[in-house]
């Protein structure tokens, strides 16, 4: 038995925000309440003192890249799940742009098996929408679902052909799979390493216009309406896409969206000086876009936060900007970065926790995201005032490509529990 | 003219890193070397014992030759490396290439690279001086300096002018660097061309944007014509060179909209009959060959400012 004693239990799904104990037994939550753990004694009772800390459901990330199979020098499933746990995540969903692409049962099964063997967050996976994510032939989605896939996505590339996308939505709906789309009209973004705008013009870099995201979101909303499938906008970054999703939701369409910490916190000005750690796809956008995605996250137009954790080695980042790979390493800095939004008044504490827990659980039809009695004991314990510096040598991820590296941060995860096991405890 | 002051900068990466005082200093120094280049013996011992490496990741004849002559006329040892002969083709990273070069202890590395920011990347990692000889769409500071050199010689000033830049501004590092330079002196800069060939946020550079040639040329003191590249047809930027020439080409008829004393510049190489008509290119208002001559002198001035010892410049 494990008792998380005296923390501020922040569980938006259970409408709970109070000082309470969380009592865990056999991997599940036995009780939650003020002094619920008082008087429980015995040889096998452990306590974690949580005074001054938050106790929340473990975070759920609908969008990570764990690089295994194929690019284990950047990350592997074990290091990725350990990094997730260090960031307070208890379930992460791995995108299929591995090498080879996760477009068949055997690869999904192999990944799930590696996930079960690893110590850290739980692994769920997206299978590919199309074979090789080439946008042509559909994958065997029934097989993928049987093997454990919770959704499909060709993330990294967009399903460009509208007819293929329509069929993918229809077919995925048959098997209850979420379809997560990387919204980018590739014809409009050729050679473009950053957002189109004054910064790109100044730096002499080709621009990736927000319109290239918007046209796909608009098209896909029409297709979601046509097919009735669960359609999810991955890493939404533009104010135009916000407007389109808001309109779709107002009509009750089955459309959801996620936003990354970096699109909530950074603008394209962060690229100045050709900062390859800020090269990401979709690119960091304008201040107006950042304002729009913050508002959309507050009002529910954007359902949840996802890190789009994209580890890359120095080989892909210590080079000129055009050459550099897209992607930000997101799992370990996520919470501290997001707490800045809370401190600056852009997001309430409750909404922050909700968008990291129950909201992604609802979007992905995943277990977890709440501290209900009887639920899996997937829990994060957070010290919201702890000051620390993100150091490469302390990171569980194999890669360190984040704009928050070597930055002083406030707020850290101190414990992460998966099924009642402490899979991460912060070193003092 | 007094001996030039030591330069305040270790690198020449872009115009925005310089202030007008620095620019005037380079141009004044270039005047000295311009005179040297017209002597029967066009060589001075200023950079004897110094090593200059020209590292060119893009094909270039005029800029590379210009830098090579500049180095040689200063008595530096000049080595040219181009992608065709380098280990770049063998998959070596840019970082490894520049570290390898650094181990050979050059004083100056002149870099041309198709990626914007590549010279900045190199400058952050090497101890020698870096000269940007053109990076991607970003900057071509020595071209802007040599253009300024000619404008100052011909018009007597860099201030209060109107400079009209015509054509493929979007893909032009020359346009960006010139826009920065002339605006730094309080001149007005105009861009004109089809919207497909203008940067989408051109106004953010402080320039005025025109859709028609005639009003853009009205009152201009300097007309800079940019090269139109054949490959722009592929990216759907232009329907045809014919239509470009008909709508934005500089010829005697369209140039009539500019004041008679306006000068016509082109960074080269020219597509005669496309962006510029032969009669204008070879006509009395063209300073195209003067630009080439000035290029050597300005690059000598840059190499001297970055690698020379104070007081070793030849007297004017």
XYZ file of C-alpha atoms in Angstrom, chain B residues 11-13 26 37 47 50-56 58 60-81 108-113 119 129-135 139-146 173 291-306:
75
model
C 33.808 38.764 -39.341
C 31.807 40.172 -42.205
C 28.571 38.187 -42.075
C 35.412 49.941 -45.789
C 44.336 47.937 -58.939
C 48.826 40.367 -46.369
C 48.460 35.381 -44.413
C 46.267 32.561 -45.664
C 42.856 33.051 -47.216
C 40.647 30.066 -48.017
C 37.784 30.528 -50.450
C 35.243 27.860 -49.484
C 32.541 27.814 -52.132
C 27.893 27.046 -54.793
C 30.517 30.975 -58.751
C 32.878 32.468 -61.266
C 32.850 36.168 -60.666
C 32.700 36.287 -56.883
C 35.292 33.563 -56.419
C 37.625 35.149 -58.971
C 37.110 38.525 -57.379
C 38.030 37.219 -53.918
C 40.951 35.275 -55.334
C 42.374 38.337 -57.094
C 41.740 40.443 -54.005
C 43.746 38.050 -51.871
C 46.541 37.708 -54.412
C 46.856 41.457 -54.954
C 47.361 41.709 -51.195
C 50.067 38.990 -51.388
C 48.058 36.535 -49.284
C 48.267 32.819 -49.977
C 44.896 31.986 -51.474
C 43.395 28.520 -51.688
C 40.132 27.801 -53.460
C 37.900 24.947 -52.408
C 40.320 34.294 -43.295
C 37.770 31.848 -44.664
C 35.534 33.254 -47.377
C 32.315 31.237 -47.499
C 29.603 30.914 -50.064
C 26.852 28.478 -49.144
C 28.556 31.532 -42.485
C 37.712 35.549 -39.596
C 34.758 34.611 -41.795
C 33.628 36.579 -44.810
C 30.180 35.823 -46.140
C 30.397 35.616 -49.922
C 26.682 34.897 -50.202
C 24.478 32.626 -48.086
C 22.948 38.127 -47.391
C 25.695 39.083 -49.805
C 27.428 41.878 -47.943
C 30.440 42.335 -50.213
C 28.127 42.804 -53.195
C 26.200 45.493 -51.342
C 29.449 47.182 -50.330
C 30.767 47.203 -53.878
C 20.486 37.980 -51.065
C 30.765 47.075 -60.331
C 33.010 44.179 -61.280
C 36.134 46.333 -61.037
C 35.024 47.754 -57.695
C 34.415 44.222 -56.458
C 38.125 43.438 -56.305
C 38.968 46.686 -54.496
C 36.156 46.318 -51.960
C 37.112 42.707 -51.243
C 40.749 43.773 -50.819
C 39.520 46.323 -48.304
C 37.531 43.688 -46.422
C 40.408 41.207 -46.302
C 42.734 43.958 -45.189
C 40.355 45.150 -42.485
C 39.930 41.643 -41.132
